[in-house]
């Protein structure tokens, strides 16, 4: 298996077109981690690395902290083989004032340095603001990221958001190099304005949520169960979320013709994202080595035909759909 590589926008950093998202590896919203889960996550990272994956995405809030620590452990003695992206912003966020805990540049820089310590590295390739909307400390993040860039502690910086006006504000001086965004067959809203803007502005696009929290694996049904500490448990217990879940299952059923010999629904979903010319890389989560290999096999699966692309347009028209919370 030979993965293709793409350049992450104006950063000039080359990354594998399929990376590894490490949100679930941290536990937290996906259930508390334990030794068995940690061992599986480290095996998934090792499998991805040996298969040619170079891009790994994490965040301080994943766990919290646990995902970064696991990735740091995996990188020991071979940092040069990893292109690392992490995020900062939600730890200590004040819900009342709707602002982050980083009121000064010094606080922001110190915060990122804790990311580095957990990752056991003296730099990260990409640092991202994890806050998806404009709030009072945005300029602190921008100035702090510039300072970290000048000090050689980050190679590029960007933002994780689906808010077009905020994305433009974050890039007001043209220095934002990356955008991480929820984009999938079920959520094509970025196609209207955001993806064209990124392509025109030299912003590398990192896609999260391409499998829609597992919906686009096709493995869920009306009888699916989730652990009580898995955020998707609310899909079953909250009446409003249950209704949306049922609707999503209907759309997934309509997409079943995308499954064919040599290609799963999940692989078709990854292919769909990667065929957009504004997208640099997609970071499906994986908690086991098998999930990693299944995702990477999308690069060798039969490509989507014009007829299959037409089916996708019928299920979710271009620019349509909705964000699958909390991606």
PDB file of N, CA, C and O in Angstrom, residues 251-320:
ATOM      1  N   UNK A 251     -30.709   7.701   5.379  1.00  0.00           N
ATOM      2  CA  UNK A 251     -29.808   8.170   4.328  1.00  0.00           C
ATOM      3  C   UNK A 251     -28.693   7.162   4.074  1.00  0.00           C
ATOM      4  O   UNK A 251     -28.321   6.895   2.924  1.00  0.00           O
ATOM      5  N   UNK A 252     -28.180   6.587   5.152  1.00  0.00           N
ATOM      6  CA  UNK A 252     -27.118   5.588   5.006  1.00  0.00           C
ATOM      7  C   UNK A 252     -27.631   4.379   4.226  1.00  0.00           C
ATOM      8  O   UNK A 252     -26.924   3.812   3.393  1.00  0.00           O
ATOM      9  N   UNK A 253     -28.870   4.005   4.481  1.00  0.00           N
ATOM     10  CA  UNK A 253     -29.465   2.888   3.740  1.00  0.00           C
ATOM     11  C   UNK A 253     -29.531   3.212   2.252  1.00  0.00           C
ATOM     12  O   UNK A 253     -29.266   2.339   1.405  1.00  0.00           O
ATOM     13  N   UNK A 254     -29.835   4.452   1.913  1.00  0.00           N
ATOM     14  CA  UNK A 254     -29.885   4.856   0.512  1.00  0.00           C
ATOM     15  C   UNK A 254     -28.508   4.815  -0.149  1.00  0.00           C
ATOM     16  O   UNK A 254     -28.393   4.695  -1.376  1.00  0.00           O
ATOM     17  N   UNK A 255     -27.462   4.890   0.665  1.00  0.00           N
ATOM     18  CA  UNK A 255     -26.092   4.894   0.141  1.00  0.00           C
ATOM     19  C   UNK A 255     -25.514   3.489  -0.027  1.00  0.00           C
ATOM     20  O   UNK A 255     -24.387   3.349  -0.519  1.00  0.00           O
ATOM     21  N   UNK A 256     -26.260   2.475   0.339  1.00  0.00           N
ATOM     22  CA  UNK A 256     -25.737   1.105   0.283  1.00  0.00           C
ATOM     23  C   UNK A 256     -25.251   0.678  -1.107  1.00  0.00           C
ATOM     24  O   UNK A 256     -24.329  -0.143  -1.217  1.00  0.00           O
ATOM     25  N   UNK A 257     -25.827   1.191  -2.206  1.00  0.00           N
ATOM     26  CA  UNK A 257     -25.295   0.816  -3.522  1.00  0.00           C
ATOM     27  C   UNK A 257     -23.835   1.208  -3.739  1.00  0.00           C
ATOM     28  O   UNK A 257     -23.202   0.732  -4.702  1.00  0.00           O
ATOM     29  N   UNK A 258     -23.277   2.059  -2.873  1.00  0.00           N
ATOM     30  CA  UNK A 258     -21.859   2.413  -2.981  1.00  0.00           C
ATOM     31  C   UNK A 258     -20.966   1.247  -2.564  1.00  0.00           C
ATOM     32  O   UNK A 258     -19.776   1.227  -2.895  1.00  0.00           O
ATOM     33  N   UNK A 259     -21.524   0.299  -1.832  1.00  0.00           N
ATOM     34  CA  UNK A 259     -20.768  -0.882  -1.413  1.00  0.00           C
ATOM     35  C   UNK A 259     -20.650  -1.833  -2.604  1.00  0.00           C
ATOM     36  O   UNK A 259     -21.649  -2.152  -3.259  1.00  0.00           O
ATOM     37  N   UNK A 260     -19.451  -2.261  -2.892  1.00  0.00           N
ATOM     38  CA  UNK A 260     -19.216  -3.179  -4.008  1.00  0.00           C
ATOM     39  C   UNK A 260     -17.977  -4.001  -3.700  1.00  0.00           C
ATOM     40  O   UNK A 260     -17.247  -3.704  -2.756  1.00  0.00           O
ATOM     41  N   UNK A 261     -17.711  -5.054  -4.441  1.00  0.00           N
ATOM     42  CA  UNK A 261     -16.505  -5.846  -4.169  1.00  0.00           C
ATOM     43  C   UNK A 261     -15.254  -4.964  -4.146  1.00  0.00           C
ATOM     44  O   UNK A 261     -15.008  -4.188  -5.071  1.00  0.00           O
ATOM     45  N   UNK A 262     -14.517  -5.053  -3.057  1.00  0.00           N
ATOM     46  CA  UNK A 262     -13.301  -4.262  -2.939  1.00  0.00           C
ATOM     47  C   UNK A 262     -13.502  -2.884  -2.359  1.00  0.00           C
ATOM     48  O   UNK A 262     -12.548  -2.107  -2.238  1.00  0.00           O
ATOM     49  N   UNK A 263     -14.743  -2.545  -1.958  1.00  0.00           N
ATOM     50  CA  UNK A 263     -14.982  -1.228  -1.386  1.00  0.00           C
ATOM     51  C   UNK A 263     -16.127  -1.266  -0.386  1.00  0.00           C
ATOM     52  O   UNK A 263     -17.245  -1.659  -0.715  1.00  0.00           O
ATOM     53  N   UNK A 264     -15.858  -0.803   0.827  1.00  0.00           N
ATOM     54  CA  UNK A 264     -16.884  -0.688   1.851  1.00  0.00           C
ATOM     55  C   UNK A 264     -17.526   0.693   1.769  1.00  0.00           C
ATOM     56  O   UNK A 264     -17.025   1.592   1.075  1.00  0.00           O
ATOM     57  N   UNK A 265     -18.603   0.887   2.514  1.00  0.00           N
ATOM     58  CA  UNK A 265     -19.239   2.200   2.551  1.00  0.00           C
ATOM     59  C   UNK A 265     -18.287   3.234   3.152  1.00  0.00           C
ATOM     60  O   UNK A 265     -18.197   4.372   2.667  1.00  0.00           O
ATOM     61  N   UNK A 266     -17.573   2.856   4.205  1.00  0.00           N
ATOM     62  CA  UNK A 266     -16.630   3.780   4.835  1.00  0.00           C
ATOM     63  C   UNK A 266     -15.553   4.213   3.847  1.00  0.00           C
ATOM     64  O   UNK A 266     -15.168   5.392   3.796  1.00  0.00           O
ATOM     65  N   UNK A 267     -15.071   3.280   3.062  1.00  0.00           N
ATOM     66  CA  UNK A 267     -14.037   3.621   2.074  1.00  0.00           C
ATOM     67  C   UNK A 267     -14.591   4.547   1.000  1.00  0.00           C
ATOM     68  O   UNK A 267     -13.910   5.477   0.554  1.00  0.00           O
ATOM     69  N   UNK A 268     -15.833   4.332   0.594  1.00  0.00           N
ATOM     70  CA  UNK A 268     -16.469   5.240  -0.367  1.00  0.00           C
ATOM     71  C   UNK A 268     -16.603   6.639   0.227  1.00  0.00           C
ATOM     72  O   UNK A 268     -16.414   7.645  -0.466  1.00  0.00           O
ATOM     73  N   UNK A 269     -16.930   6.703   1.526  1.00  0.00           N
ATOM     74  CA  UNK A 269     -17.073   7.999   2.196  1.00  0.00           C
ATOM     75  C   UNK A 269     -15.739   8.749   2.222  1.00  0.00           C
ATOM     76  O   UNK A 269     -15.703   9.978   2.046  1.00  0.00           O
ATOM     77  N   UNK A 270     -14.645   8.033   2.452  1.00  0.00           N
ATOM     78  CA  UNK A 270     -13.325   8.664   2.449  1.00  0.00           C
ATOM     79  C   UNK A 270     -12.938   9.105   1.037  1.00  0.00           C
ATOM     80  O   UNK A 270     -12.368  10.187   0.848  1.00  0.00           O
ATOM     81  N   UNK A 271     -13.252   8.285   0.056  1.00  0.00           N
ATOM     82  CA  UNK A 271     -12.977   8.656  -1.340  1.00  0.00           C
ATOM     83  C   UNK A 271     -13.722   9.923  -1.733  1.00  0.00           C
ATOM     84  O   UNK A 271     -13.174  10.796  -2.420  1.00  0.00           O
ATOM     85  N   UNK A 272     -14.964  10.016  -1.298  1.00  0.00           N
ATOM     86  CA  UNK A 272     -15.766  11.195  -1.621  1.00  0.00           C
ATOM     87  C   UNK A 272     -15.078  12.467  -1.133  1.00  0.00           C
ATOM     88  O   UNK A 272     -14.979  13.463  -1.863  1.00  0.00           O
ATOM     89  N   UNK A 273     -14.601  12.464   0.098  1.00  0.00           N
ATOM     90  CA  UNK A 273     -13.947  13.641   0.676  1.00  0.00           C
ATOM     91  C   UNK A 273     -12.657  13.966  -0.075  1.00  0.00           C
ATOM     92  O   UNK A 273     -12.380  15.118  -0.411  1.00  0.00           O
ATOM     93  N   UNK A 274     -11.871  12.941  -0.357  1.00  0.00           N
ATOM     94  CA  UNK A 274     -10.560  13.156  -0.969  1.00  0.00           C
ATOM     95  C   UNK A 274     -10.641  13.621  -2.417  1.00  0.00           C
ATOM     96  O   UNK A 274      -9.669  14.174  -2.944  1.00  0.00           O
ATOM     97  N   UNK A 275     -11.772  13.414  -3.061  1.00  0.00           N
ATOM     98  CA  UNK A 275     -11.858  13.825  -4.462  1.00  0.00           C
ATOM     99  C   UNK A 275     -12.096  15.329  -4.622  1.00  0.00           C
ATOM    100  O   UNK A 275     -11.970  15.860  -5.723  1.00  0.00           O
ATOM    101  N   UNK A 276     -12.398  16.033  -3.526  1.00  0.00           N
ATOM    102  CA  UNK A 276     -12.564  17.484  -3.627  1.00  0.00           C
ATOM    103  C   UNK A 276     -11.187  18.138  -3.714  1.00  0.00           C
ATOM    104  O   UNK A 276     -10.301  17.866  -2.894  1.00  0.00           O
ATOM    105  N   UNK A 277     -10.995  19.015  -4.682  1.00  0.00           N
ATOM    106  CA  UNK A 277      -9.659  19.555  -4.936  1.00  0.00           C
ATOM    107  C   UNK A 277      -9.168  20.542  -3.882  1.00  0.00           C
ATOM    108  O   UNK A 277      -7.995  20.938  -3.907  1.00  0.00           O
ATOM    109  N   UNK A 278     -10.011  20.933  -2.942  1.00  0.00           N
ATOM    110  CA  UNK A 278      -9.556  21.808  -1.861  1.00  0.00           C
ATOM    111  C   UNK A 278      -9.045  21.024  -0.657  1.00  0.00           C
ATOM    112  O   UNK A 278      -8.393  21.588   0.227  1.00  0.00           O
ATOM    113  N   UNK A 279      -9.342  19.736  -0.611  1.00  0.00           N
ATOM    114  CA  UNK A 279      -8.997  18.909   0.548  1.00  0.00           C
ATOM    115  C   UNK A 279      -7.555  18.417   0.448  1.00  0.00           C
ATOM    116  O   UNK A 279      -7.137  17.898  -0.584  1.00  0.00           O
ATOM    117  N   UNK A 280      -6.825  18.568   1.556  1.00  0.00           N
ATOM    118  CA  UNK A 280      -5.449  18.065   1.614  1.00  0.00           C
ATOM    119  C   UNK A 280      -5.400  16.675   2.213  1.00  0.00           C
ATOM    120  O   UNK A 280      -4.793  15.764   1.651  1.00  0.00           O
ATOM    121  N   UNK A 281      -6.028  16.501   3.353  1.00  0.00           N
ATOM    122  CA  UNK A 281      -5.958  15.224   4.053  1.00  0.00           C
ATOM    123  C   UNK A 281      -7.231  14.989   4.852  1.00  0.00           C
ATOM    124  O   UNK A 281      -7.926  15.932   5.229  1.00  0.00           O
ATOM    125  N   UNK A 282      -7.523  13.728   5.105  1.00  0.00           N
ATOM    126  CA  UNK A 282      -8.675  13.345   5.909  1.00  0.00           C
ATOM    127  C   UNK A 282      -8.158  12.537   7.090  1.00  0.00           C
ATOM    128  O   UNK A 282      -7.209  11.749   6.946  1.00  0.00           O
ATOM    129  N   UNK A 283      -8.748  12.733   8.270  1.00  0.00           N
ATOM    130  CA  UNK A 283      -8.199  12.115   9.494  1.00  0.00           C
ATOM    131  C   UNK A 283      -9.247  11.252  10.202  1.00  0.00           C
ATOM    132  O   UNK A 283      -9.688  11.579  11.310  1.00  0.00           O
ATOM    133  N   UNK A 284      -9.657  10.151   9.590  1.00  0.00           N
ATOM    134  CA  UNK A 284     -10.608   9.277  10.274  1.00  0.00           C
ATOM    135  C   UNK A 284     -10.009   8.744  11.566  1.00  0.00           C
ATOM    136  O   UNK A 284      -8.814   8.437  11.638  1.00  0.00           O
ATOM    137  N   UNK A 285     -10.841   8.640  12.565  1.00  0.00           N
ATOM    138  CA  UNK A 285     -10.382   8.067  13.827  1.00  0.00           C
ATOM    139  C   UNK A 285     -10.306   6.550  13.719  1.00  0.00           C
ATOM    140  O   UNK A 285     -11.011   5.928  12.922  1.00  0.00           O
ATOM    141  N   UNK A 286      -9.449   5.969  14.526  1.00  0.00           N
ATOM    142  CA  UNK A 286      -9.332   4.511  14.567  1.00  0.00           C
ATOM    143  C   UNK A 286      -8.774   4.127  15.930  1.00  0.00           C
ATOM    144  O   UNK A 286      -7.794   4.712  16.389  1.00  0.00           O
ATOM    145  N   UNK A 287      -9.395   3.150  16.542  1.00  0.00           N
ATOM    146  CA  UNK A 287      -8.933   2.713  17.868  1.00  0.00           C
ATOM    147  C   UNK A 287      -8.252   1.361  17.803  1.00  0.00           C
ATOM    148  O   UNK A 287      -7.760   0.864  18.813  1.00  0.00           O
ATOM    149  N   UNK A 288      -8.230   0.757  16.608  1.00  0.00           N
ATOM    150  CA  UNK A 288      -7.557  -0.533  16.442  1.00  0.00           C
ATOM    151  C   UNK A 288      -6.769  -0.539  15.139  1.00  0.00           C
ATOM    152  O   UNK A 288      -7.032   0.244  14.229  1.00  0.00           O
ATOM    153  N   UNK A 289      -5.817  -1.457  15.058  1.00  0.00           N
ATOM    154  CA  UNK A 289      -5.002  -1.587  13.848  1.00  0.00           C
ATOM    155  C   UNK A 289      -5.869  -1.961  12.649  1.00  0.00           C
ATOM    156  O   UNK A 289      -5.642  -1.474  11.532  1.00  0.00           O
ATOM    157  N   UNK A 290      -6.864  -2.814  12.851  1.00  0.00           N
ATOM    158  CA  UNK A 290      -7.732  -3.216  11.749  1.00  0.00           C
ATOM    159  C   UNK A 290      -8.489  -2.024  11.177  1.00  0.00           C
ATOM    160  O   UNK A 290      -8.627  -1.890   9.949  1.00  0.00           O
ATOM    161  N   UNK A 291      -8.992  -1.158  12.051  1.00  0.00           N
ATOM    162  CA  UNK A 291      -9.710   0.023  11.566  1.00  0.00           C
ATOM    163  C   UNK A 291      -8.788   0.914  10.736  1.00  0.00           C
ATOM    164  O   UNK A 291      -9.198   1.472   9.723  1.00  0.00           O
ATOM    165  N   UNK A 292      -7.544   1.037  11.155  1.00  0.00           N
ATOM    166  CA  UNK A 292      -6.575   1.827  10.394  1.00  0.00           C
ATOM    167  C   UNK A 292      -6.418   1.263   8.991  1.00  0.00           C
ATOM    168  O   UNK A 292      -6.508   1.985   7.987  1.00  0.00           O
ATOM    169  N   UNK A 293      -6.179  -0.028   8.895  1.00  0.00           N
ATOM    170  CA  UNK A 293      -5.948  -0.652   7.593  1.00  0.00           C
ATOM    171  C   UNK A 293      -7.193  -0.595   6.717  1.00  0.00           C
ATOM    172  O   UNK A 293      -7.095  -0.397   5.496  1.00  0.00           O
ATOM    173  N   UNK A 294      -8.351  -0.754   7.322  1.00  0.00           N
ATOM    174  CA  UNK A 294      -9.596  -0.653   6.551  1.00  0.00           C
ATOM    175  C   UNK A 294      -9.739   0.751   5.955  1.00  0.00           C
ATOM    176  O   UNK A 294     -10.138   0.911   4.796  1.00  0.00           O
ATOM    177  N   UNK A 295      -9.409   1.771   6.738  1.00  0.00           N
ATOM    178  CA  UNK A 295      -9.503   3.137   6.233  1.00  0.00           C
ATOM    179  C   UNK A 295      -8.501   3.394   5.110  1.00  0.00           C
ATOM    180  O   UNK A 295      -8.836   3.995   4.081  1.00  0.00           O
ATOM    181  N   UNK A 296      -7.269   2.935   5.302  1.00  0.00           N
ATOM    182  CA  UNK A 296      -6.226   3.177   4.303  1.00  0.00           C
ATOM    183  C   UNK A 296      -6.522   2.459   2.991  1.00  0.00           C
ATOM    184  O   UNK A 296      -6.088   2.909   1.922  1.00  0.00           O
ATOM    185  N   UNK A 297      -7.272   1.374   3.059  1.00  0.00           N
ATOM    186  CA  UNK A 297      -7.611   0.620   1.850  1.00  0.00           C
ATOM    187  C   UNK A 297      -8.492   1.424   0.898  1.00  0.00           C
ATOM    188  O   UNK A 297      -8.671   1.046  -0.259  1.00  0.00           O
ATOM    189  N   UNK A 298      -9.025   2.549   1.368  1.00  0.00           N
ATOM    190  CA  UNK A 298      -9.820   3.419   0.487  1.00  0.00           C
ATOM    191  C   UNK A 298      -9.002   3.891  -0.704  1.00  0.00           C
ATOM    192  O   UNK A 298      -9.550   4.157  -1.776  1.00  0.00           O
ATOM    193  N   UNK A 299      -7.691   3.999  -0.526  1.00  0.00           N
ATOM    194  CA  UNK A 299      -6.837   4.492  -1.617  1.00  0.00           C
ATOM    195  C   UNK A 299      -6.691   3.469  -2.735  1.00  0.00           C
ATOM    196  O   UNK A 299      -6.307   3.827  -3.855  1.00  0.00           O
ATOM    197  N   UNK A 300      -6.985   2.209  -2.446  1.00  0.00           N
ATOM    198  CA  UNK A 300      -6.851   1.146  -3.448  1.00  0.00           C
ATOM    199  C   UNK A 300      -8.193   0.600  -3.902  1.00  0.00           C
ATOM    200  O   UNK A 300      -8.255  -0.260  -4.779  1.00  0.00           O
ATOM    201  N   UNK A 301      -9.268   1.090  -3.318  1.00  0.00           N
ATOM    202  CA  UNK A 301     -10.611   0.614  -3.676  1.00  0.00           C
ATOM    203  C   UNK A 301     -11.032   1.200  -5.020  1.00  0.00           C
ATOM    204  O   UNK A 301     -10.513   2.232  -5.462  1.00  0.00           O
ATOM    205  N   UNK A 302     -11.982   0.543  -5.704  1.00  0.00           N
ATOM    206  CA  UNK A 302     -12.484   1.093  -6.975  1.00  0.00           C
ATOM    207  C   UNK A 302     -12.990   2.514  -6.783  1.00  0.00           C
ATOM    208  O   UNK A 302     -13.717   2.787  -5.820  1.00  0.00           O
ATOM    209  N   UNK A 303     -12.617   3.461  -7.641  1.00  0.00           N
ATOM    210  CA  UNK A 303     -13.046   4.854  -7.468  1.00  0.00           C
ATOM    211  C   UNK A 303     -14.547   5.018  -7.681  1.00  0.00           C
ATOM    212  O   UNK A 303     -15.198   4.190  -8.322  1.00  0.00           O
ATOM    213  N   UNK A 304     -15.077   6.089  -7.159  1.00  0.00           N
ATOM    214  CA  UNK A 304     -16.496   6.389  -7.343  1.00  0.00           C
ATOM    215  C   UNK A 304     -16.780   6.683  -8.812  1.00  0.00           C
ATOM    216  O   UNK A 304     -16.060   7.457  -9.454  1.00  0.00           O
ATOM    217  N   UNK A 305     -17.830   6.086  -9.327  1.00  0.00           N
ATOM    218  CA  UNK A 305     -18.228   6.322 -10.711  1.00  0.00           C
ATOM    219  C   UNK A 305     -19.123   7.559 -10.785  1.00  0.00           C
ATOM    220  O   UNK A 305     -19.588   8.077  -9.764  1.00  0.00           O
ATOM    221  N   UNK A 306     -19.361   8.021 -11.998  1.00  0.00           N
ATOM    222  CA  UNK A 306     -20.260   9.167 -12.187  1.00  0.00           C
ATOM    223  C   UNK A 306     -21.658   8.841 -11.670  1.00  0.00           C
ATOM    224  O   UNK A 306     -22.328   9.696 -11.067  1.00  0.00           O
ATOM    225  N   UNK A 307     -22.091   7.613 -11.891  1.00  0.00           N
ATOM    226  CA  UNK A 307     -23.411   7.198 -11.416  1.00  0.00           C
ATOM    227  C   UNK A 307     -23.468   7.205  -9.894  1.00  0.00           C
ATOM    228  O   UNK A 307     -24.457   7.648  -9.293  1.00  0.00           O
ATOM    229  N   UNK A 308     -22.394   6.739  -9.257  1.00  0.00           N
ATOM    230  CA  UNK A 308     -22.354   6.720  -7.789  1.00  0.00           C
ATOM    231  C   UNK A 308     -22.286   8.144  -7.220  1.00  0.00           C
ATOM    232  O   UNK A 308     -22.903   8.434  -6.201  1.00  0.00           O
ATOM    233  N   UNK A 309     -21.561   9.015  -7.881  1.00  0.00           N
ATOM    234  CA  UNK A 309     -21.524  10.415  -7.452  1.00  0.00           C
ATOM    235  C   UNK A 309     -22.909  11.040  -7.578  1.00  0.00           C
ATOM    236  O   UNK A 309     -23.318  11.861  -6.743  1.00  0.00           O
ATOM    237  N   UNK A 310     -23.648  10.637  -8.599  1.00  0.00           N
ATOM    238  CA  UNK A 310     -25.017  11.110  -8.769  1.00  0.00           C
ATOM    239  C   UNK A 310     -25.914  10.646  -7.642  1.00  0.00           C
ATOM    240  O   UNK A 310     -26.790  11.397  -7.178  1.00  0.00           O
ATOM    241  N   UNK A 311     -25.710   9.417  -7.180  1.00  0.00           N
ATOM    242  CA  UNK A 311     -26.480   8.901  -6.047  1.00  0.00           C
ATOM    243  C   UNK A 311     -26.197   9.727  -4.797  1.00  0.00           C
ATOM    244  O   UNK A 311     -27.128  10.089  -4.047  1.00  0.00           O
ATOM    245  N   UNK A 312     -24.932  10.043  -4.567  1.00  0.00           N
ATOM    246  CA  UNK A 312     -24.566  10.865  -3.411  1.00  0.00           C
ATOM    247  C   UNK A 312     -25.263  12.217  -3.489  1.00  0.00           C
ATOM    248  O   UNK A 312     -25.788  12.735  -2.492  1.00  0.00           O
ATOM    249  N   UNK A 313     -25.318  12.799  -4.690  1.00  0.00           N
ATOM    250  CA  UNK A 313     -25.989  14.089  -4.870  1.00  0.00           C
ATOM    251  C   UNK A 313     -27.477  13.991  -4.551  1.00  0.00           C
ATOM    252  O   UNK A 313     -28.083  14.951  -4.057  1.00  0.00           O
ATOM    253  N   UNK A 314     -28.084  12.837  -4.830  1.00  0.00           N
ATOM    254  CA  UNK A 314     -29.498  12.659  -4.519  1.00  0.00           C
ATOM    255  C   UNK A 314     -29.727  12.580  -3.014  1.00  0.00           C
ATOM    256  O   UNK A 314     -30.706  13.130  -2.493  1.00  0.00           O
ATOM    257  N   UNK A 315     -28.815  11.902  -2.303  1.00  0.00           N
ATOM    258  CA  UNK A 315     -28.954  11.747  -0.853  1.00  0.00           C
ATOM    259  C   UNK A 315     -28.652  13.061  -0.137  1.00  0.00           C
ATOM    260  O   UNK A 315     -29.384  13.487   0.767  1.00  0.00           O
ATOM    261  N   UNK A 316     -27.563  13.709  -0.546  1.00  0.00           N
ATOM    262  CA  UNK A 316     -27.176  15.010   0.017  1.00  0.00           C
ATOM    263  C   UNK A 316     -26.751  15.913  -1.134  1.00  0.00           C
ATOM    264  O   UNK A 316     -25.660  15.752  -1.674  1.00  0.00           O
ATOM    265  N   UNK A 317     -27.589  16.847  -1.535  1.00  0.00           N
ATOM    266  CA  UNK A 317     -27.238  17.727  -2.658  1.00  0.00           C
ATOM    267  C   UNK A 317     -25.975  18.529  -2.361  1.00  0.00           C
ATOM    268  O   UNK A 317     -25.644  18.777  -1.197  1.00  0.00           O
ATOM    269  N   UNK A 318     -25.241  18.937  -3.384  1.00  0.00           N
ATOM    270  CA  UNK A 318     -24.047  19.770  -3.181  1.00  0.00           C
ATOM    271  C   UNK A 318     -24.361  20.979  -2.302  1.00  0.00           C
ATOM    272  O   UNK A 318     -25.344  21.681  -2.520  1.00  0.00           O
ATOM    273  N   UNK A 319     -23.556  21.163  -1.269  1.00  0.00           N
ATOM    274  CA  UNK A 319     -23.774  22.261  -0.336  1.00  0.00           C
ATOM    275  C   UNK A 319     -24.803  21.973   0.737  1.00  0.00           C
ATOM    276  O   UNK A 319     -25.053  22.812   1.611  1.00  0.00           O
ATOM    277  N   UNK A 320     -25.415  20.795   0.699  1.00  0.00           N
ATOM    278  CA  UNK A 320     -26.479  20.467   1.643  1.00  0.00           C
ATOM    279  C   UNK A 320     -26.006  19.635   2.814  1.00  0.00           C
ATOM    280  O   UNK A 320     -24.819  19.450   3.045  1.00  0.00           O
TER     281      UNK A 320
END
